[in-house]
mmCIF file of C-alpha atoms and ligand atoms in Angstrom:
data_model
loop_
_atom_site.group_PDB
_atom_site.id
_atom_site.type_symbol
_atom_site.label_atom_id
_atom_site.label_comp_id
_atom_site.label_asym_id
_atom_site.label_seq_id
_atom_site.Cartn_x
_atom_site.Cartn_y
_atom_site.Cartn_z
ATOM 1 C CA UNK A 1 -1.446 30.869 85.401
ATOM 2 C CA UNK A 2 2.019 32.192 84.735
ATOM 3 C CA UNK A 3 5.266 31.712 87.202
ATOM 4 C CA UNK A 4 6.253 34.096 88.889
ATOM 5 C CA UNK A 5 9.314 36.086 87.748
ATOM 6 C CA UNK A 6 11.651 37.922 90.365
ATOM 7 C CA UNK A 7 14.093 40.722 88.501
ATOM 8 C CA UNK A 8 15.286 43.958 89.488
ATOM 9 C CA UNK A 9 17.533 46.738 86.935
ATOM 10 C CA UNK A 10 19.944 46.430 90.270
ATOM 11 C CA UNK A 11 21.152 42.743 89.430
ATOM 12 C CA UNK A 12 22.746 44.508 86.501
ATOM 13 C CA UNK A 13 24.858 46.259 89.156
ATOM 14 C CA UNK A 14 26.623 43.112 90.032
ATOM 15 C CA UNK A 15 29.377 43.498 87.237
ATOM 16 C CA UNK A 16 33.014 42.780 88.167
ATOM 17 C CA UNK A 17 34.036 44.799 84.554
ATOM 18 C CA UNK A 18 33.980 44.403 80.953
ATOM 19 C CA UNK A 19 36.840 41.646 81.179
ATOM 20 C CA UNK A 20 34.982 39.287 83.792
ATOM 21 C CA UNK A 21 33.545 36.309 82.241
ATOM 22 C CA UNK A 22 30.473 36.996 85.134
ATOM 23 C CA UNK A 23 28.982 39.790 82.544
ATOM 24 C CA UNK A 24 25.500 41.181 83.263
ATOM 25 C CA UNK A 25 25.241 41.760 80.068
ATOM 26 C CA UNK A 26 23.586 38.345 79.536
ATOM 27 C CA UNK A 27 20.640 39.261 81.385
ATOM 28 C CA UNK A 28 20.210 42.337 79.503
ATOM 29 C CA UNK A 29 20.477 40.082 75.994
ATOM 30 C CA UNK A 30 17.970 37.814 77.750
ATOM 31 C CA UNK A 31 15.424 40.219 78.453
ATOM 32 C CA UNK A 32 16.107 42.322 74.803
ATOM 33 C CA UNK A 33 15.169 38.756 73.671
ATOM 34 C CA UNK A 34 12.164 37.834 75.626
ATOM 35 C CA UNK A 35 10.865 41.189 74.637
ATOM 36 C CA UNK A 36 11.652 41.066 70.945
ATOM 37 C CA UNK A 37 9.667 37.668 71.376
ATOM 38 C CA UNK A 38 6.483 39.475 72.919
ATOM 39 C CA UNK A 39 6.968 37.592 75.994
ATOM 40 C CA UNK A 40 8.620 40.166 78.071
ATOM 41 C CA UNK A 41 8.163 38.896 81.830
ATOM 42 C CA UNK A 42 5.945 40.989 84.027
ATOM 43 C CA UNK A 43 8.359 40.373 87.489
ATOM 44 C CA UNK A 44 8.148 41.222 90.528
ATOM 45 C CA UNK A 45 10.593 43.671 91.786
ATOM 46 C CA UNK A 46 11.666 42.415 95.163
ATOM 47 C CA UNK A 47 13.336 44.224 97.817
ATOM 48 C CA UNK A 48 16.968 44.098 98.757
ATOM 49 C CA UNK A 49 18.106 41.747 101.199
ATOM 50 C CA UNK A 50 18.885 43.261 104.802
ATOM 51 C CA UNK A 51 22.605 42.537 106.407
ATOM 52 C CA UNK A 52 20.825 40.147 109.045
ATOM 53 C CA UNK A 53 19.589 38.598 106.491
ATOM 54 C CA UNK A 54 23.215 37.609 104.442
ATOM 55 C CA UNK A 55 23.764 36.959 108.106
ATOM 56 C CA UNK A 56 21.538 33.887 108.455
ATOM 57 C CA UNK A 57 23.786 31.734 106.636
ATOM 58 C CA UNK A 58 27.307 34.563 106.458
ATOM 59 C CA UNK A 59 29.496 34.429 109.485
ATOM 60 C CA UNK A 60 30.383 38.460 110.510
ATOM 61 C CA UNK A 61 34.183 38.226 109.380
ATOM 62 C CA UNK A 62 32.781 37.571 105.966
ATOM 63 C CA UNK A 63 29.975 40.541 106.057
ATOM 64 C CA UNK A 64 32.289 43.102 107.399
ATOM 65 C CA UNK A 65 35.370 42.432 104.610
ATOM 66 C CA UNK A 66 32.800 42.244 101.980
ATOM 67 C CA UNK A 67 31.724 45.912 103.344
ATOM 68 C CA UNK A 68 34.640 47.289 103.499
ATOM 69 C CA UNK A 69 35.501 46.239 100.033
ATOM 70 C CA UNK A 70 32.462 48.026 98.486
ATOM 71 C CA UNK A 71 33.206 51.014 100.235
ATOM 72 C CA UNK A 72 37.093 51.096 99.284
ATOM 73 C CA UNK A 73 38.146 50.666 102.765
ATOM 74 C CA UNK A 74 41.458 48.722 101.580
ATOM 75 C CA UNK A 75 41.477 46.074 105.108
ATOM 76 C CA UNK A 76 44.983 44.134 104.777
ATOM 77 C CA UNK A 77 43.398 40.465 105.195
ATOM 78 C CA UNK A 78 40.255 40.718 102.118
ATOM 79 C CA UNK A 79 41.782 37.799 100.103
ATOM 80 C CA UNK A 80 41.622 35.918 102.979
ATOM 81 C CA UNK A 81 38.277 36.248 102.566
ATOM 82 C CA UNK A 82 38.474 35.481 98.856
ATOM 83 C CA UNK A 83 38.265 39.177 97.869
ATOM 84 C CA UNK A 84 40.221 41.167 95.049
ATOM 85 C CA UNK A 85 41.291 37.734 93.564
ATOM 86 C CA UNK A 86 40.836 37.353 90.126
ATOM 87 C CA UNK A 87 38.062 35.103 89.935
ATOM 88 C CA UNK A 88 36.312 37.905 92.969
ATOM 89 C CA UNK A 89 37.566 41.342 92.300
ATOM 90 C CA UNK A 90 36.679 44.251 94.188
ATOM 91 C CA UNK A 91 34.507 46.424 93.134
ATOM 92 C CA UNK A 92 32.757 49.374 94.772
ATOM 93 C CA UNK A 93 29.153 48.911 95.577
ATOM 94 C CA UNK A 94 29.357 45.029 96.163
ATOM 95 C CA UNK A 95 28.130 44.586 99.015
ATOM 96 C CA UNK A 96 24.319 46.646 97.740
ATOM 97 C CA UNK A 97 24.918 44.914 94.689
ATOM 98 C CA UNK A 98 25.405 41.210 95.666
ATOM 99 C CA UNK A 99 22.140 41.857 98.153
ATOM 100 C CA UNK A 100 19.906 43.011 95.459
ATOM 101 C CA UNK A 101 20.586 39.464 94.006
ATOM 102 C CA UNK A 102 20.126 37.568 97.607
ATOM 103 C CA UNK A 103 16.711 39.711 97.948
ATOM 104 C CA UNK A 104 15.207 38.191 94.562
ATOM 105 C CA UNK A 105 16.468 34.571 95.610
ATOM 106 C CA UNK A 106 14.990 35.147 99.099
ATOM 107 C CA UNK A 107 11.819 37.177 98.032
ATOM 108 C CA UNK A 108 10.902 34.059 95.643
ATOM 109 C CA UNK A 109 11.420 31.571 98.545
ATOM 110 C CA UNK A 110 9.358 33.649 100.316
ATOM 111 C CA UNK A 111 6.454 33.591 97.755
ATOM 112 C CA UNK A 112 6.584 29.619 97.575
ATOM 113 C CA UNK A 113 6.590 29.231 101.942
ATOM 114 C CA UNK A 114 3.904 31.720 101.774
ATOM 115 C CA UNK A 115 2.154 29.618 99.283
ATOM 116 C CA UNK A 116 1.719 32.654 96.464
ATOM 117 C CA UNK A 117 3.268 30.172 93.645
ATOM 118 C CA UNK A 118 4.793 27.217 93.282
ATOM 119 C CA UNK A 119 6.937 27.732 90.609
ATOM 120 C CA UNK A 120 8.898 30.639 90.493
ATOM 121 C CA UNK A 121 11.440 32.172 88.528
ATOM 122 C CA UNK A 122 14.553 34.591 89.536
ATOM 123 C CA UNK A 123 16.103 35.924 86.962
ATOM 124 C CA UNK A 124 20.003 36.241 88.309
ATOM 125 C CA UNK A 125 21.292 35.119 91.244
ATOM 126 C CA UNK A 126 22.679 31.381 91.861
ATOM 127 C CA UNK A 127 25.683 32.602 93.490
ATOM 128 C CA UNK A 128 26.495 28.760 94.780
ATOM 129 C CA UNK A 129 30.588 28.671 95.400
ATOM 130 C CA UNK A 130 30.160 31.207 98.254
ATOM 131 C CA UNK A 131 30.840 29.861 101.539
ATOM 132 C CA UNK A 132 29.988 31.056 105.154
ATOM 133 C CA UNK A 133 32.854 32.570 105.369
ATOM 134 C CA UNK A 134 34.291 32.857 102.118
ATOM 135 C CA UNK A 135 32.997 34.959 98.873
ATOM 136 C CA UNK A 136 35.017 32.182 95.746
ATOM 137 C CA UNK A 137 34.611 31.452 91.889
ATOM 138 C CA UNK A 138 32.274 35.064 90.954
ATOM 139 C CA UNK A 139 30.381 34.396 94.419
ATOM 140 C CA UNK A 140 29.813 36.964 97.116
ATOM 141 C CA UNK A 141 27.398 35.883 99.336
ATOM 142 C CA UNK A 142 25.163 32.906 98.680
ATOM 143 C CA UNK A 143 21.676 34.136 97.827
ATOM 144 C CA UNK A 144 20.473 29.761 97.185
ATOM 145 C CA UNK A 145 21.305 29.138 100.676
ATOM 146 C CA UNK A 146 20.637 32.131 102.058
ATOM 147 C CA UNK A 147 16.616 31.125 100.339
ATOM 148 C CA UNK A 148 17.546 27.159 101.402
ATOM 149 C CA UNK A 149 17.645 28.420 104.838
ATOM 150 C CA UNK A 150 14.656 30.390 104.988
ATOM 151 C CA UNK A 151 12.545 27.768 103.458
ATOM 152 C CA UNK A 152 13.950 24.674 106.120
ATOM 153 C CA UNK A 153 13.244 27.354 108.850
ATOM 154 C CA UNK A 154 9.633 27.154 107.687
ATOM 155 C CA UNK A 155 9.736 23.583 107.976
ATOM 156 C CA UNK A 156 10.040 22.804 104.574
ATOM 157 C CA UNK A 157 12.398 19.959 103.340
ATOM 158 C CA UNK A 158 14.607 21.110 100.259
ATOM 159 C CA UNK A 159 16.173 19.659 97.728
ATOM 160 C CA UNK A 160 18.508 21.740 95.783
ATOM 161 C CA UNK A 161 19.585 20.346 92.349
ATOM 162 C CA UNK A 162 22.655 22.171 90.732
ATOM 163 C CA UNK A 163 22.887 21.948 86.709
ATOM 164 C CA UNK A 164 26.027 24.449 86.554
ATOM 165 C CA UNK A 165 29.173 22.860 85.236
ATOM 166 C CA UNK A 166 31.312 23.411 88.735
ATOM 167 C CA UNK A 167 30.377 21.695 91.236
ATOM 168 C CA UNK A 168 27.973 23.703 93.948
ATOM 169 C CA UNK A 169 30.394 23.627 96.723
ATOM 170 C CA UNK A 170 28.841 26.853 98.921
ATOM 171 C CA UNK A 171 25.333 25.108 99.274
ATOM 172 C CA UNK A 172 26.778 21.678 100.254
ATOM 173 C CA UNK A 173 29.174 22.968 102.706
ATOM 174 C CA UNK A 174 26.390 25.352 104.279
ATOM 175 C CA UNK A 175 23.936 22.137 104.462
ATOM 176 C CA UNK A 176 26.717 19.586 104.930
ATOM 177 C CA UNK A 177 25.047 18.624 108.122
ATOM 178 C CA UNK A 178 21.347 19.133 107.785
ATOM 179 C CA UNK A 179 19.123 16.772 107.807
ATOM 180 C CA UNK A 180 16.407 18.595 106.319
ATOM 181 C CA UNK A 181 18.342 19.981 102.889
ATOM 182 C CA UNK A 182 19.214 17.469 100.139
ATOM 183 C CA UNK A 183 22.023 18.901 97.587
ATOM 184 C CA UNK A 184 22.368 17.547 94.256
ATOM 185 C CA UNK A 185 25.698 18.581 91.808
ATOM 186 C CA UNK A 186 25.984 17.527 88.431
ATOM 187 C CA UNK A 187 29.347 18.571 87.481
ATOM 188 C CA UNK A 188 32.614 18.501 85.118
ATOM 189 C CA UNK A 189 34.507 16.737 87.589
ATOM 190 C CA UNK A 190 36.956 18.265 89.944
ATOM 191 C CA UNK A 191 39.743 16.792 88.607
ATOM 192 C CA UNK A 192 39.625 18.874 85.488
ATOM 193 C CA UNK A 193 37.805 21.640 86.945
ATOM 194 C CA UNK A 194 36.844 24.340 89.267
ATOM 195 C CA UNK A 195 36.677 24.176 92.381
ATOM 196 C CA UNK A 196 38.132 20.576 92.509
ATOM 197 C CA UNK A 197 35.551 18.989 95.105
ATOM 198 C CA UNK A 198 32.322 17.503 94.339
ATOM 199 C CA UNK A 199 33.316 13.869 94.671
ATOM 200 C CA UNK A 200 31.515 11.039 95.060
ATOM 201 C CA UNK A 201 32.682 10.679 98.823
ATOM 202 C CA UNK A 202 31.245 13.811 100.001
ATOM 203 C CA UNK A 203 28.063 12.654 101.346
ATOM 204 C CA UNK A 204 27.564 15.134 103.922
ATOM 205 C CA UNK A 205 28.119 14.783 108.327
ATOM 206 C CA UNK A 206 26.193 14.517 111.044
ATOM 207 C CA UNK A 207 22.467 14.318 110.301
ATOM 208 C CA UNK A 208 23.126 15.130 107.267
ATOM 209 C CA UNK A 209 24.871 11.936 105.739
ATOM 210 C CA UNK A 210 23.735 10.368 103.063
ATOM 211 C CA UNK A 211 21.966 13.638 101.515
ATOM 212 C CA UNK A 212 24.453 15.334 99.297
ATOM 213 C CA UNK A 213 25.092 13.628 96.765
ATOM 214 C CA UNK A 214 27.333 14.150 93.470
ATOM 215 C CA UNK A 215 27.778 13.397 90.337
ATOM 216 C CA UNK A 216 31.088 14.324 89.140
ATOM 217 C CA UNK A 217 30.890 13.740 85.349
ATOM 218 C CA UNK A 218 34.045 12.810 82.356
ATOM 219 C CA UNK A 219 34.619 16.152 80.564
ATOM 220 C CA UNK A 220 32.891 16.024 76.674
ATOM 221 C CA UNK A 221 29.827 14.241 78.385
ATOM 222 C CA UNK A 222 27.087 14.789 75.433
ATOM 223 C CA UNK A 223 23.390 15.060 76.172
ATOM 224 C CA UNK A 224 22.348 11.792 76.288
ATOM 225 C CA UNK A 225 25.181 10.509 78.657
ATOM 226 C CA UNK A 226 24.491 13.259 80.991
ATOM 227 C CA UNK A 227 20.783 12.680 80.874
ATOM 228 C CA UNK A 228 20.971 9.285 81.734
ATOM 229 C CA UNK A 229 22.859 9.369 85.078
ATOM 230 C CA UNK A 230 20.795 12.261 85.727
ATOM 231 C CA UNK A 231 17.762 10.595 85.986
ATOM 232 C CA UNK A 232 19.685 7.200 87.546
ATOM 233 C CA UNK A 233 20.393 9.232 90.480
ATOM 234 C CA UNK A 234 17.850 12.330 90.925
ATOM 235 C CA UNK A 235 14.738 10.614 90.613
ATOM 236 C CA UNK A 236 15.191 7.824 92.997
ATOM 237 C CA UNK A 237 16.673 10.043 95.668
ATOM 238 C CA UNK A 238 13.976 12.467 95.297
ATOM 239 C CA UNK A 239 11.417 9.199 95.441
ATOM 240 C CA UNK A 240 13.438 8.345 99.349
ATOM 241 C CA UNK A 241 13.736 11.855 100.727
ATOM 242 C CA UNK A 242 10.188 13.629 99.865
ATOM 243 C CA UNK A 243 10.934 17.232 99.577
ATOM 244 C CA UNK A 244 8.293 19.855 100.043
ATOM 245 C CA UNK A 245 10.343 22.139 97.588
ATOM 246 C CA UNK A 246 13.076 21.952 94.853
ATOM 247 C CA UNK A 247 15.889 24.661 94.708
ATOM 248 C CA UNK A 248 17.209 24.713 91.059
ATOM 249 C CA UNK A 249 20.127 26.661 89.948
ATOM 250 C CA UNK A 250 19.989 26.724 86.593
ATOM 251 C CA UNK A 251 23.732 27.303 85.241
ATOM 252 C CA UNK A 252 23.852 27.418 81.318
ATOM 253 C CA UNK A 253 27.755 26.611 81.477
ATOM 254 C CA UNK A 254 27.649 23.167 80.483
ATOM 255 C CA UNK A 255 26.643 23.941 76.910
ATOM 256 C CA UNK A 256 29.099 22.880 74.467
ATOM 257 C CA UNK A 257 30.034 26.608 73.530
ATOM 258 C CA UNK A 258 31.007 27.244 77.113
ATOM 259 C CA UNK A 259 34.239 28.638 77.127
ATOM 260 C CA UNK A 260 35.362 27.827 80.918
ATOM 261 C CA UNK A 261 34.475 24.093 80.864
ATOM 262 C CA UNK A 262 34.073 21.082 78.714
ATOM 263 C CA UNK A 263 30.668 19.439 78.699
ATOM 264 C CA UNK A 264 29.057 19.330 75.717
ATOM 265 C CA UNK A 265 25.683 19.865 76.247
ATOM 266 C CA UNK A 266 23.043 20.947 73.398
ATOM 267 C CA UNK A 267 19.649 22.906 73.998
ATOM 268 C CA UNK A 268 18.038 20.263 73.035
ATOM 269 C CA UNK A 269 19.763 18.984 76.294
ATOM 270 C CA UNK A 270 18.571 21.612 78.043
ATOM 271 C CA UNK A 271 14.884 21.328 77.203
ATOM 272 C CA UNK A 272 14.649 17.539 78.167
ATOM 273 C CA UNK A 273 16.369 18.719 81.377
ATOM 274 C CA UNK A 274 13.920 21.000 82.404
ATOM 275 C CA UNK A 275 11.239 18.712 81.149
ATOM 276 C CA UNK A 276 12.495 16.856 83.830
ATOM 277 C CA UNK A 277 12.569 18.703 86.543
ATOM 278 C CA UNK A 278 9.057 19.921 86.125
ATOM 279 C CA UNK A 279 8.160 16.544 85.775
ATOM 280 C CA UNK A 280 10.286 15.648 89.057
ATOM 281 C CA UNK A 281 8.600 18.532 91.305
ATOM 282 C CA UNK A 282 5.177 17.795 90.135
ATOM 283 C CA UNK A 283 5.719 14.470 91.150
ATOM 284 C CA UNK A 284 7.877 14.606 94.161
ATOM 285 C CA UNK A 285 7.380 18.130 95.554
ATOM 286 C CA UNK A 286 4.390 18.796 95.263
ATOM 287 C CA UNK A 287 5.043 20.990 92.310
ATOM 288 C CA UNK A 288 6.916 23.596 94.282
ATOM 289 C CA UNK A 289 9.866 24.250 92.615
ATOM 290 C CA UNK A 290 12.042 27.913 92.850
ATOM 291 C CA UNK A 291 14.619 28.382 89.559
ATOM 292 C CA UNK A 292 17.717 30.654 89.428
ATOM 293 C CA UNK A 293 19.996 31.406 86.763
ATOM 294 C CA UNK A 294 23.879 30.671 87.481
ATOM 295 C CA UNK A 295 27.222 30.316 85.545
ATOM 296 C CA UNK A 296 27.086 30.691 81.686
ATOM 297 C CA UNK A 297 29.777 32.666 80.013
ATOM 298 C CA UNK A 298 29.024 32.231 76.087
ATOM 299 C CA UNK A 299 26.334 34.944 75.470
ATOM 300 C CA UNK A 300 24.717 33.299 72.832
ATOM 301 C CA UNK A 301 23.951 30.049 74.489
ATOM 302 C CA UNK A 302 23.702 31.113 77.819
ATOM 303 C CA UNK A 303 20.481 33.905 76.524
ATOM 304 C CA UNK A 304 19.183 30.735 74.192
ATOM 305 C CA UNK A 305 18.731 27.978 77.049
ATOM 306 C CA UNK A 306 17.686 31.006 79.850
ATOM 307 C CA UNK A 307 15.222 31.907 76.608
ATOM 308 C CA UNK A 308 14.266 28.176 76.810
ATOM 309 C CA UNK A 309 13.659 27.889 80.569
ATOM 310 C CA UNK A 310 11.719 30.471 80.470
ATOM 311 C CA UNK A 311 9.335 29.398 77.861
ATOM 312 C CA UNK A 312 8.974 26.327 79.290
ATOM 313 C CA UNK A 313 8.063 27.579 82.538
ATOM 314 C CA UNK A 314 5.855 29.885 80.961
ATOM 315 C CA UNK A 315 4.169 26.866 78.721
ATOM 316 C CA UNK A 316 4.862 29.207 75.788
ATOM 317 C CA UNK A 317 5.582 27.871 72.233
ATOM 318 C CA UNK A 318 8.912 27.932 71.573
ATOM 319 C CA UNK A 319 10.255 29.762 68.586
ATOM 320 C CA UNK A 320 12.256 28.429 65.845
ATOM 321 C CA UNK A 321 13.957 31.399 64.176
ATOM 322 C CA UNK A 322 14.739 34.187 66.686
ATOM 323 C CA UNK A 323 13.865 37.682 65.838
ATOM 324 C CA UNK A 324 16.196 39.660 62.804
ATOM 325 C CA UNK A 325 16.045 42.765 64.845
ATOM 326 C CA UNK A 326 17.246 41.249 68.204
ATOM 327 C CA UNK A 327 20.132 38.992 66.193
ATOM 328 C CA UNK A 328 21.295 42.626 64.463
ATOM 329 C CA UNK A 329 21.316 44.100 67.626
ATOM 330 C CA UNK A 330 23.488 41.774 69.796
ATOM 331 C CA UNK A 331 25.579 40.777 66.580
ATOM 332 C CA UNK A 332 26.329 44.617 65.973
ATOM 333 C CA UNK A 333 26.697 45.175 70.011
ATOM 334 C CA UNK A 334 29.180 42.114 70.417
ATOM 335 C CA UNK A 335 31.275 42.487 67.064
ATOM 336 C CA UNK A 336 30.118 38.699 66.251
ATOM 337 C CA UNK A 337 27.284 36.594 63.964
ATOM 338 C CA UNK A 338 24.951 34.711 66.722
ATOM 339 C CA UNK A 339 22.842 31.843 66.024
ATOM 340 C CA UNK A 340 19.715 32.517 64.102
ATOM 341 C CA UNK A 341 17.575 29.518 65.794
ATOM 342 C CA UNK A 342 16.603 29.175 69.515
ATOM 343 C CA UNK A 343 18.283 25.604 69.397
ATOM 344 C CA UNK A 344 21.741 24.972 68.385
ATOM 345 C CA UNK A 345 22.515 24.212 64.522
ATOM 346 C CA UNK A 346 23.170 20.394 63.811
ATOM 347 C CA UNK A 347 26.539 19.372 63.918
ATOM 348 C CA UNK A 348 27.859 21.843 66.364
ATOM 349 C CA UNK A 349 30.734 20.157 67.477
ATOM 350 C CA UNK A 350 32.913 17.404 66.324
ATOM 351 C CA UNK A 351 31.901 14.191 67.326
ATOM 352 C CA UNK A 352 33.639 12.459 70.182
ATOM 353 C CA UNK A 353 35.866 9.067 69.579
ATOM 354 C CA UNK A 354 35.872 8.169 73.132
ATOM 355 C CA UNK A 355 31.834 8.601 73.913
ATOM 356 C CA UNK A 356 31.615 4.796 74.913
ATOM 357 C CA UNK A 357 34.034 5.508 77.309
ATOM 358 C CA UNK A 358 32.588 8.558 78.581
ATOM 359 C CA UNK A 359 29.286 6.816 78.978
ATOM 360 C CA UNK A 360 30.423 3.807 80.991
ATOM 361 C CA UNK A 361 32.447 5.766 83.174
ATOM 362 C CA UNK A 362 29.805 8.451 84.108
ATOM 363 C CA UNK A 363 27.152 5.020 84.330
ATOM 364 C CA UNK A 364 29.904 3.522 87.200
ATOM 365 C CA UNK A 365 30.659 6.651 88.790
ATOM 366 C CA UNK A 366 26.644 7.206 89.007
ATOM 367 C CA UNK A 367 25.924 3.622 90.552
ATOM 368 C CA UNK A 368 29.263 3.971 92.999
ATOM 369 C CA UNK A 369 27.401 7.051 94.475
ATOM 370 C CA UNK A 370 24.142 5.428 94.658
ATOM 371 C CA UNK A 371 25.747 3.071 96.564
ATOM 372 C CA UNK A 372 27.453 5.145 98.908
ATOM 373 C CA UNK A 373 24.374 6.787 99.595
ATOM 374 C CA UNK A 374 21.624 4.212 99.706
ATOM 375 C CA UNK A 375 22.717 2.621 103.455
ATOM 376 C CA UNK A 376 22.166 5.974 104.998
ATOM 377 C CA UNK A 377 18.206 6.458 103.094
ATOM 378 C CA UNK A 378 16.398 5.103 105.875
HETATM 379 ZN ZN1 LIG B 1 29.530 27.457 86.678
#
């Protein structure tokens, strides 16, 4: 049986212009791809999500700014609100435009609660720096939570697991003190990069202690660094806290070709991780597992490991060379040569002096948290 895709032509209306690293025009390479491949998803196209519901997790203040920006009303106090900075500009239509996204998250966290699928796929979204009351970092509104909270108000426990290189701030400061919603960062750490938290301290409040937990990693971690502490800390939380559904968002920004960060992931990276976390939800949540997309700025490797996640999900064979028409396409379209396999070429960076370093650092940062956390996983 195939998962589940979620993808409406309106996510491509989310564009903050041609300059903006946040480009929809890597879901548009994506698809070209998946289609060149004869594997062009048959999604579902969901409907847009309703202002009450950006409002379950959005305080009012935030709604109305967010509003008025996408209908040009020019309110005095909208970068208060993290509007018309540069990382969030303004642009008209937002508001429709950020809740086509939220509707695909929410309409696939629907079809898991309901108990249509278990996996499912939704092609966009993963908006996770956006806070309650606070649209930051190429964020509007916060389509993960905005799903996170449906699903906990069915009574499901979730545990969101964030692969994007910055840290998934929104979602842990929305959850900070539930009990019933477990976030997970990997991350470049804050001290070298956006948006500076995602520490090892920040465990969560309340009833919530002890069930965010992060993983704030050196920058030029390599694959096998970063899968290590991943699967030092993931698997034995998810063993303690039992969720009935994994949240993934799926970032592709911590590939090595990333231009905003500086992990040094490989697609061959990529594929173990999502090996992984298949392997994690059919063993911990009872396969359920819902999968966004999320930061990734370099179009060729962002459309390679989304091409890759989507295979795998798919159980499809994965491809070696990728199709001549598709490469002449995108090479003509973006004025550049792209790379003619689905994995990356050997040898695609220069090899790192310090990697012991980096390794025992990211080891003891990864047992630190553990420890942290562990008293409170009773
Ligand atoms: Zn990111």
């Amino acid at each position: 049986m195939s998962v589940p895709v979620f993808y409406s032509p309106h996510y491509l209306e989310y564009n903050f212009g041609p300059q903006h690293p946040f480009n929809p025009m890597r879901l548009e390479m994506l698809l070209d791809l998946l289609g060149t491949l004869g594997q062009a998803p048959l999604s579902v196209e969901p409907p847009q999500a309703t202002r009450e519901e950006v409002r379950g997790v959005h305080l009012e203040a935030l709604v109305r700014r967010v509003e008025a920006a996408s209908h040009g009303v020019p309110l005095p106090d909208l970068a208060a609100y993290g509007l018309g900075t540069g990382d969030t500009p303004i642009f008209p239509g937002m508001d429709e435009a950020t809740r086509w996204l939220v509707g695909g998250t929410l309409e696939a966290a629907r079809w898991i609660a309901r108990g249509e699928a278990r996996e499912v796929l939704q092609l966009g979204g993963g908006l996770h720096h956006a806070q309650a009351d606070l649209a930051s970092g190429f964020c509007v509104y916060n389509d993960l939570s905005i799903a996170i909270r449906h699903l906990s108000s069915q009574g499901l426990r979730v545990a969101y697991v964030d692969i994007d290189v910055h840290h998934g701030d929104g979602v842990q400061w929305i959850h900070y003190e539930e009990e019933n919603v477990l976030t997970f960062s990997l991350h470049e750490s804050g001290r070298y990069l956006f948006p500076g938290t995602g520490q090892i301290h920040e465990i969560g409040k309340a009833a919530g202690t002890g069930r965010k937990l992060n993983l704030p990693l050196e920058p030029f971690t390599e694959d096998g660094s970063y899968l290590e502490v991943f699967q030092m800390a993931l698997e034995p939380a998810l063993r303690w806290f039992r969720p009935d559904v994994m949240v993934i968002q799926g970032g592709a920004d911590a590939h090595y070709l990333d231009p905003l960060a500086e992990l040094l992931l490989t697609t061959r990276g990529y594929a173990q991780l999502f090996r992984l976390l298949r392997q994690y939800s059919a063993e911990f949540s009872g396969g359920r597992a819902l999968y966004t997309l999320g930061g990734g700025y370099n179009l060729d490797s962002s459309s390679r490991v989304w091409a890759l996640l989507y295979l795998s999900l798919q159980n499809q064979p994965l491809p070696d060379h990728l199709p001549e028409d598709w490469l002449r396409r995108w090479g003509t379209r973006l004025g550049h040569f792209l790379t003619h396999t689905l994995h990356d070429p050997e040898g695609g960076y220069a090899e790192i002096p310090r990697r012991l370093e980096i390794e025992a650092r990211n080891r003891q940062v990864a047992a630190r948290m553990l420890e942290t956390v562990r008293p409170y996983w009773r």
